Amino acid sequence: MVCFFLFVPAMYPPVMAPQANMFGNVPGYEGTVPGGGGFLPPPMPMEPVAPPQPAPENPEWSIPSLSEDAAREALKEFVSSHCCYGDAPVTQGVITSMEPFNTFRYRLETFTESRSTDWAHKPHEGETADFYTQPAPRPWEVQATPPKLFSDHTEKIRVPYTSSVKQCHTCNAAGTEQCKECSGSGKKACLMCNGGAKSDPACTRCNGTGKDRCTKCNGSGKKQCETCKGKRQLLTYIELKVEWKNQVEDHLVEQSCGLKSDNLRSVKGKELFKSSQNLVYPLLGFPNPAVSQASERLIKEHQTNYGKTSRILQQRQTVELIPITQVNYKWKDKSYVYYVYGNERKVSADNYPETCCCVIL
């Protein structure tokens, strides 16, 4: 009787994958796994909630009207910034009317700090392995210096007392790995004969062998291990990633002039109100109800969205009055319109009458 045996090849992890037992368990970091342990919920805030904030008592709501000269100068600058636009409508056009459509912008900024952990490693260069020499500080106990308020910044910190020395998992502590360019042979196809191995006449570069020395590994078939940089050992540790981010959200009160709201996001207006606290409270009794409603809605959303996964360090709310002027003018017996908006006096003129197509030869 003939017996047949089916051989199933053993399943090994990829060469580049760290071994499952490479990382240890650290009290307080049990959820940290290679690839990241997710965002860590912050401790409960110690600061009391801010009291209600009334609207500004006696603000100056008015904005000086735009003069015809200023409106024409703004259009002139706009046209000069477009190489295909002619200036005849600017010099010959007649302004027939100007109408203000000033609008409010409410802005809420929430400055947050979030923390996440991951196992990391680097070539061991003589650093002391301090794993278990003392209890490791908890993620939110590790000291980190925040940047300037309301500015984004990321910092990566090696958590104290989590470092240990392991053999390199990529090269099995050899310090070298197979050259990928030549697959470990030390040879590559000759560049002159393209590996043809011609013998009549023989290639002057490879002497008819069709092979040339691999320049990446200098013919050895091996290269320095990219993971351990030839050190053979790795320092493994828990890496704490601290991210400070300014979460910004705007609400523009609807205006009926027809100017697209996206145009207003890049301009500034007259600042009517600004308040900064650990936690701000919705504005009460603002003359425009839409501003009060936006304040209440955005503050609630920010505290719900960011309070669970990050620590809110500071909030700031601002109300601006953005100047918008609709300018109606005539040129060649036809009526046109453009808008001048923002402190910068930017212009939107979608139906500017004198444009042409430029062809660059």
Coordinates of C-alpha atoms in Angstrom, one line a residue:
M1 CA 0.0 0.0 0.0
V2 CA 1.3 3.4 -0.9
C3 CA 0.7 6.2 1.5
F4 CA 0.6 9.9 0.4
F5 CA 1.3 12.7 2.8
L6 CA 0.1 16.2 2.3
F7 CA 2.7 18.7 3.6
V8 CA 1.2 22.1 4.6
P9 CA 3.9 24.8 4.8
A10 CA 4.1 26.5 8.2
M11 CA 2.7 30.0 8.4
Y12 CA 5.2 32.5 9.7
P13 CA 4.6 36.2 10.2
P14 CA 6.1 38.6 7.6
V15 CA 9.8 39.3 8.1
M16 CA 9.1 42.9 8.8
A17 CA 6.4 42.3 11.4
P18 CA 7.4 42.7 15.0
Q19 CA 7.1 39.5 17.1
A20 CA 3.9 39.3 19.2
N21 CA 6.0 39.0 22.4
M22 CA 8.3 41.9 21.5
F23 CA 6.3 44.4 23.5
G24 CA 5.6 44.0 27.2
N25 CA 2.6 45.0 29.3
V26 CA 3.0 48.2 31.2
P27 CA 0.5 49.1 34.0
G28 CA -1.8 51.8 32.8
Y29 CA -1.0 51.1 29.2
E30 CA -2.7 47.7 28.8
G31 CA -4.7 48.9 25.7
T32 CA -1.5 50.0 23.9
V33 CA -0.8 47.7 20.9
P34 CA 1.5 47.9 18.0
G35 CA -0.2 50.3 15.5
G36 CA -1.7 52.6 18.1
G37 CA -4.0 52.4 21.1
G38 CA -6.4 55.1 20.2
F39 CA -7.1 58.5 21.9
L40 CA -7.1 58.4 25.6
P41 CA -10.0 60.1 27.4
P42 CA -8.8 63.0 29.6
P43 CA -9.4 63.3 33.3
M44 CA -12.3 65.4 34.4
P45 CA -11.6 69.1 34.2
M46 CA -10.8 70.9 37.5
E47 CA -11.9 74.4 36.2
P48 CA -15.5 75.4 37.0
V49 CA -17.8 76.2 34.1
A50 CA -17.8 79.8 33.1
P51 CA -20.8 82.0 34.1
P52 CA -23.2 83.3 31.4
Q53 CA -21.6 86.0 29.3
P54 CA -23.8 89.0 28.3
A55 CA -23.5 90.6 25.0
P56 CA -21.4 93.8 24.7
E57 CA -23.1 96.6 26.5
N58 CA -22.5 99.6 24.2
P59 CA -20.8 98.5 21.0
E60 CA -20.3 100.7 18.0
W61 CA -22.3 98.9 15.4
S62 CA -21.9 101.2 12.5
I63 CA -19.3 101.0 9.7
P64 CA -18.4 104.0 7.7
S65 CA -20.0 103.9 4.2
L66 CA -17.8 103.1 1.3
S67 CA -17.2 106.2 -1.0
E68 CA -17.5 106.0 -4.7
D69 CA -13.8 106.8 -5.1
A70 CA -12.9 103.9 -2.8
A71 CA -15.3 101.5 -4.6
R72 CA -13.8 102.5 -8.0
E73 CA -10.2 102.1 -6.6
A74 CA -11.1 98.6 -5.3
L75 CA -12.4 97.6 -8.7
K76 CA -9.3 99.0 -10.4
E77 CA -7.0 96.9 -8.2
F78 CA -9.2 93.8 -8.8
V79 CA -9.0 94.3 -12.6
S80 CA -5.2 94.9 -12.6
S81 CA -4.7 91.5 -10.8
H82 CA -6.3 89.8 -13.8
C83 CA -4.2 89.8 -17.0
C84 CA -7.1 89.2 -19.2
Y85 CA -9.4 92.0 -17.9
G86 CA -9.6 95.4 -19.6
D87 CA -9.9 98.6 -17.6
A88 CA -12.5 100.4 -19.8
P89 CA -15.4 99.6 -17.4
V90 CA -13.4 101.0 -14.6
T91 CA -12.5 104.3 -16.3
Q92 CA -15.6 104.7 -18.3
G93 CA -18.3 103.1 -16.2
V94 CA -20.7 105.2 -14.2
I95 CA -21.7 104.1 -10.6
T96 CA -25.5 104.4 -10.3
S97 CA -26.0 103.2 -6.8
M98 CA -24.3 101.7 -3.7
E99 CA -26.0 99.7 -1.0
P100 CA -24.5 98.2 2.2
F101 CA -25.3 94.6 3.2
N102 CA -23.1 94.4 6.3
T103 CA -23.3 91.1 8.1
F104 CA -22.2 89.4 11.4
R105 CA -19.8 86.6 11.7
Y106 CA -19.6 84.6 14.9
R107 CA -16.4 82.5 15.5
L108 CA -15.8 79.9 18.1
E109 CA -12.3 78.5 18.7
T110 CA -11.7 75.6 21.0
F111 CA -8.1 74.8 21.9
T112 CA -7.7 71.1 22.7
E113 CA -5.1 68.7 23.8
S114 CA -5.4 65.0 22.9
R115 CA -3.1 62.1 23.8
S116 CA -2.6 58.7 22.2
T117 CA -0.1 55.9 22.7
D118 CA 1.7 53.5 20.5
W119 CA 4.6 51.0 20.9
A120 CA 7.7 52.3 19.1
H121 CA 11.3 51.2 18.6
K122 CA 14.6 52.7 17.5
P123 CA 18.1 51.3 17.0
H124 CA 19.6 50.7 20.5
E125 CA 22.5 53.1 20.9
G126 CA 23.4 52.4 24.5
E127 CA 20.4 53.9 26.2
T128 CA 19.5 52.5 29.6
A129 CA 16.5 50.1 29.7
D130 CA 14.4 51.5 32.5
F131 CA 11.4 49.1 32.1
Y132 CA 9.9 48.3 35.6
T133 CA 12.6 50.2 37.5
Q134 CA 9.8 52.5 38.6
P135 CA 6.1 52.7 37.8
A136 CA 5.5 54.4 34.5
P137 CA 3.5 57.7 34.7
R138 CA 0.0 57.5 33.4
P139 CA -0.6 59.0 30.0
W140 CA -2.1 62.2 31.3
E141 CA 0.6 62.5 34.0
V142 CA 3.5 62.8 31.5
Q143 CA 4.6 66.4 31.5
A144 CA 4.2 68.2 28.1
T145 CA 4.6 71.9 27.5
P146 CA 1.8 73.3 25.4
P147 CA 2.5 75.8 22.6
K148 CA 1.0 79.3 22.3
L149 CA -2.7 79.3 22.9
F150 CA -4.9 78.6 19.8
S151 CA -2.0 77.2 17.7
D152 CA -1.5 73.7 16.4
H153 CA 1.4 71.6 17.5
T154 CA 2.4 67.9 17.8
E155 CA 4.9 66.4 20.2
K156 CA 6.1 62.8 20.6
I157 CA 7.4 61.8 24.0
R158 CA 9.1 58.6 25.1
V159 CA 7.2 57.5 28.2
P160 CA 9.6 57.1 31.2
Y161 CA 10.2 53.6 32.6
T162 CA 8.8 51.8 29.6
S163 CA 12.0 51.1 27.7
S164 CA 13.5 47.7 27.1
V165 CA 16.1 46.2 24.8
K166 CA 15.1 43.5 22.3
Q167 CA 16.7 41.7 19.4
C168 CA 15.9 43.2 16.0
H169 CA 13.0 41.4 14.5
T170 CA 13.9 42.3 10.9
C171 CA 17.4 40.8 10.7
N172 CA 17.2 38.4 13.7
A173 CA 20.0 40.3 15.4
A174 CA 22.4 39.9 12.4
G175 CA 22.7 43.6 11.7
T176 CA 22.3 43.0 7.9
E177 CA 19.5 42.0 5.6
Q178 CA 19.2 40.7 2.1
C179 CA 19.8 43.3 -0.6
K180 CA 16.5 43.9 -2.4
E181 CA 18.1 45.2 -5.6
C182 CA 19.9 41.9 -6.4
S183 CA 17.8 39.5 -4.2
G184 CA 20.9 38.6 -2.3
S185 CA 23.0 37.4 -5.3
G186 CA 25.3 40.3 -5.3
K187 CA 24.9 40.5 -9.1
K188 CA 22.6 42.5 -11.5
A189 CA 22.0 42.4 -15.2
C190 CA 24.8 44.2 -17.0
L191 CA 23.8 47.7 -18.0
M192 CA 25.8 47.6 -21.2
C193 CA 24.5 44.4 -22.8
N194 CA 21.3 44.3 -20.7
G195 CA 22.1 40.9 -19.4
G196 CA 22.5 39.4 -22.9
A197 CA 25.8 37.6 -22.1
K198 CA 27.2 38.2 -25.6
S199 CA 30.4 36.4 -26.3
D200 CA 31.0 37.3 -29.9
P201 CA 32.1 40.0 -29.5
A202 CA 32.2 39.8 -25.7
C203 CA 30.7 42.7 -23.7
T204 CA 33.6 44.8 -22.5
R205 CA 31.8 45.6 -19.3
C206 CA 30.9 42.1 -18.0
N207 CA 33.2 40.0 -20.2
G208 CA 30.2 38.1 -21.7
T209 CA 28.8 37.0 -18.4
G210 CA 25.7 39.2 -18.6
K211 CA 26.1 40.0 -14.9
D212 CA 27.5 43.1 -13.2
R213 CA 28.3 43.7 -9.5
C214 CA 25.3 45.2 -7.6
T215 CA 26.2 48.7 -6.7
K216 CA 23.6 48.9 -3.8
C217 CA 25.3 46.2 -1.7
N218 CA 28.8 46.4 -3.4
G219 CA 28.5 42.8 -4.5
S220 CA 28.0 41.3 -1.0
G221 CA 24.3 40.5 -1.4
K222 CA 23.6 42.1 2.0
K223 CA 22.9 45.6 3.2
Q224 CA 22.7 47.2 6.6
C225 CA 19.4 46.4 8.3
E226 CA 17.1 49.4 7.8
T227 CA 15.3 48.7 11.1
C228 CA 18.2 48.5 13.6
K229 CA 20.8 50.4 11.4
G230 CA 23.3 47.6 12.0
K231 CA 23.0 47.8 15.8
R232 CA 21.3 44.3 16.0
Q233 CA 19.2 45.4 19.0
L234 CA 16.3 47.7 19.3
L235 CA 15.2 50.0 22.2
T236 CA 11.4 49.5 22.4
Y237 CA 9.2 51.9 24.4
I238 CA 5.8 53.4 24.6
E239 CA 5.5 56.6 22.6
L240 CA 3.1 59.2 23.8
K241 CA 1.7 61.5 21.0
V242 CA 0.4 64.8 22.3
E243 CA -1.6 66.9 19.8
W244 CA -2.7 70.5 20.4
K245 CA -5.2 71.7 17.9
N246 CA -7.3 74.8 17.5
Q247 CA -10.8 73.7 16.4
V248 CA -12.3 76.7 14.6
E249 CA -15.9 77.1 13.4
D250 CA -17.6 80.1 11.9
H251 CA -21.2 81.1 11.5
L252 CA -22.1 83.8 9.0
V253 CA -25.5 85.5 9.4
E254 CA -27.4 85.2 6.2
Q255 CA -27.2 88.3 3.9
S256 CA -29.5 88.8 0.9
C257 CA -27.2 90.6 -1.5
G258 CA -26.2 87.5 -3.4
L259 CA -22.5 87.4 -2.5
K260 CA -21.3 83.9 -1.9
S261 CA -20.6 83.1 1.8
D262 CA -17.3 81.4 0.9
N263 CA -15.9 84.8 -0.2
L264 CA -16.2 86.1 3.3
R265 CA -14.2 83.3 5.1
S266 CA -10.8 84.9 4.1
V267 CA -11.6 88.5 5.1
K268 CA -11.7 90.4 8.4
G269 CA -14.3 92.7 9.8
K270 CA -14.8 95.1 12.6
E271 CA -14.4 93.3 15.9
L272 CA -17.4 93.9 18.1
F273 CA -16.8 91.4 20.9
K274 CA -14.1 88.9 22.0
S275 CA -14.0 86.7 25.1
S276 CA -11.5 84.0 26.1
Q277 CA -12.0 81.6 29.0
N278 CA -11.4 78.0 30.0
L279 CA -15.0 77.3 28.9
V280 CA -17.1 80.1 27.4
Y281 CA -20.8 80.4 27.8
P282 CA -23.3 81.3 25.0
L283 CA -23.9 85.0 24.4
L284 CA -27.1 86.2 25.8
G285 CA -29.3 89.0 24.4
F286 CA -27.2 89.8 21.4
P287 CA -29.1 92.3 19.2
N288 CA -29.1 89.9 16.3
P289 CA -30.8 86.6 17.5
A290 CA -29.0 84.6 14.9
V291 CA -25.7 85.3 16.6
S292 CA -27.0 84.2 20.0
Q293 CA -28.4 81.0 18.5
A294 CA -25.2 80.2 16.7
S295 CA -23.2 80.8 19.9
E296 CA -25.4 78.4 21.9
R297 CA -25.3 75.7 19.1
L298 CA -21.6 75.8 18.4
I299 CA -20.5 75.8 22.1
K300 CA -22.7 72.8 22.8
E301 CA -21.3 70.9 19.7
H302 CA -17.7 71.7 20.6
Q303 CA -18.1 70.5 24.2
T304 CA -19.8 67.3 23.0
N305 CA -17.4 66.6 20.1
Y306 CA -14.1 67.4 21.7
G307 CA -14.7 67.0 25.5
K308 CA -14.8 63.2 25.3
T309 CA -11.6 62.5 23.5
S310 CA -9.5 65.6 24.4
R311 CA -8.9 68.1 27.1
I312 CA -10.4 71.6 26.4
L313 CA -7.7 74.0 27.5
Q314 CA -9.2 77.3 26.3
Q315 CA -12.1 78.7 24.3
R316 CA -12.5 82.0 22.5
Q317 CA -15.5 83.5 20.9
T318 CA -15.5 86.5 18.6
V319 CA -18.2 88.6 16.8
E320 CA -17.3 90.6 13.8
L321 CA -19.2 93.0 11.6
I322 CA -18.1 92.4 8.0
P323 CA -18.6 95.3 5.6
I324 CA -20.3 94.4 2.3
T325 CA -21.2 97.0 -0.3
Q326 CA -23.1 96.2 -3.5
V327 CA -22.0 98.6 -6.3
N328 CA -24.3 99.0 -9.3
Y329 CA -22.8 100.6 -12.4
K330 CA -23.5 101.1 -16.1
W331 CA -21.1 100.7 -19.0
K332 CA -22.1 100.9 -22.7
D333 CA -25.8 101.3 -21.7
K334 CA -25.8 98.0 -19.8
S335 CA -26.1 97.4 -16.1
Y336 CA -23.5 95.5 -14.0
V337 CA -22.8 94.8 -10.4
Y338 CA -19.8 94.0 -8.2
Y339 CA -19.2 93.7 -4.4
V340 CA -16.6 95.2 -2.2
Y341 CA -16.3 93.3 1.1
G342 CA -14.1 92.9 4.2
N343 CA -11.6 95.3 5.7
E344 CA -9.3 94.4 2.9
R345 CA -11.8 95.7 0.4
K346 CA -11.8 92.6 -1.8
V347 CA -13.9 92.5 -4.9
S348 CA -16.2 89.9 -6.4
A349 CA -17.3 90.7 -10.0
D350 CA -18.6 87.6 -11.6
N351 CA -20.2 89.4 -14.6
Y352 CA -17.3 91.8 -15.3
P353 CA -18.0 92.9 -18.9
E354 CA -14.5 93.1 -20.5
T355 CA -12.6 89.9 -20.4
C356 CA -10.7 88.0 -23.0
C357 CA -8.9 84.7 -23.4
C358 CA -5.1 84.7 -23.3
V359 CA -3.1 82.3 -25.3
I360 CA 0.6 81.8 -24.4
L361 CA 2.7 80.8 -27.4

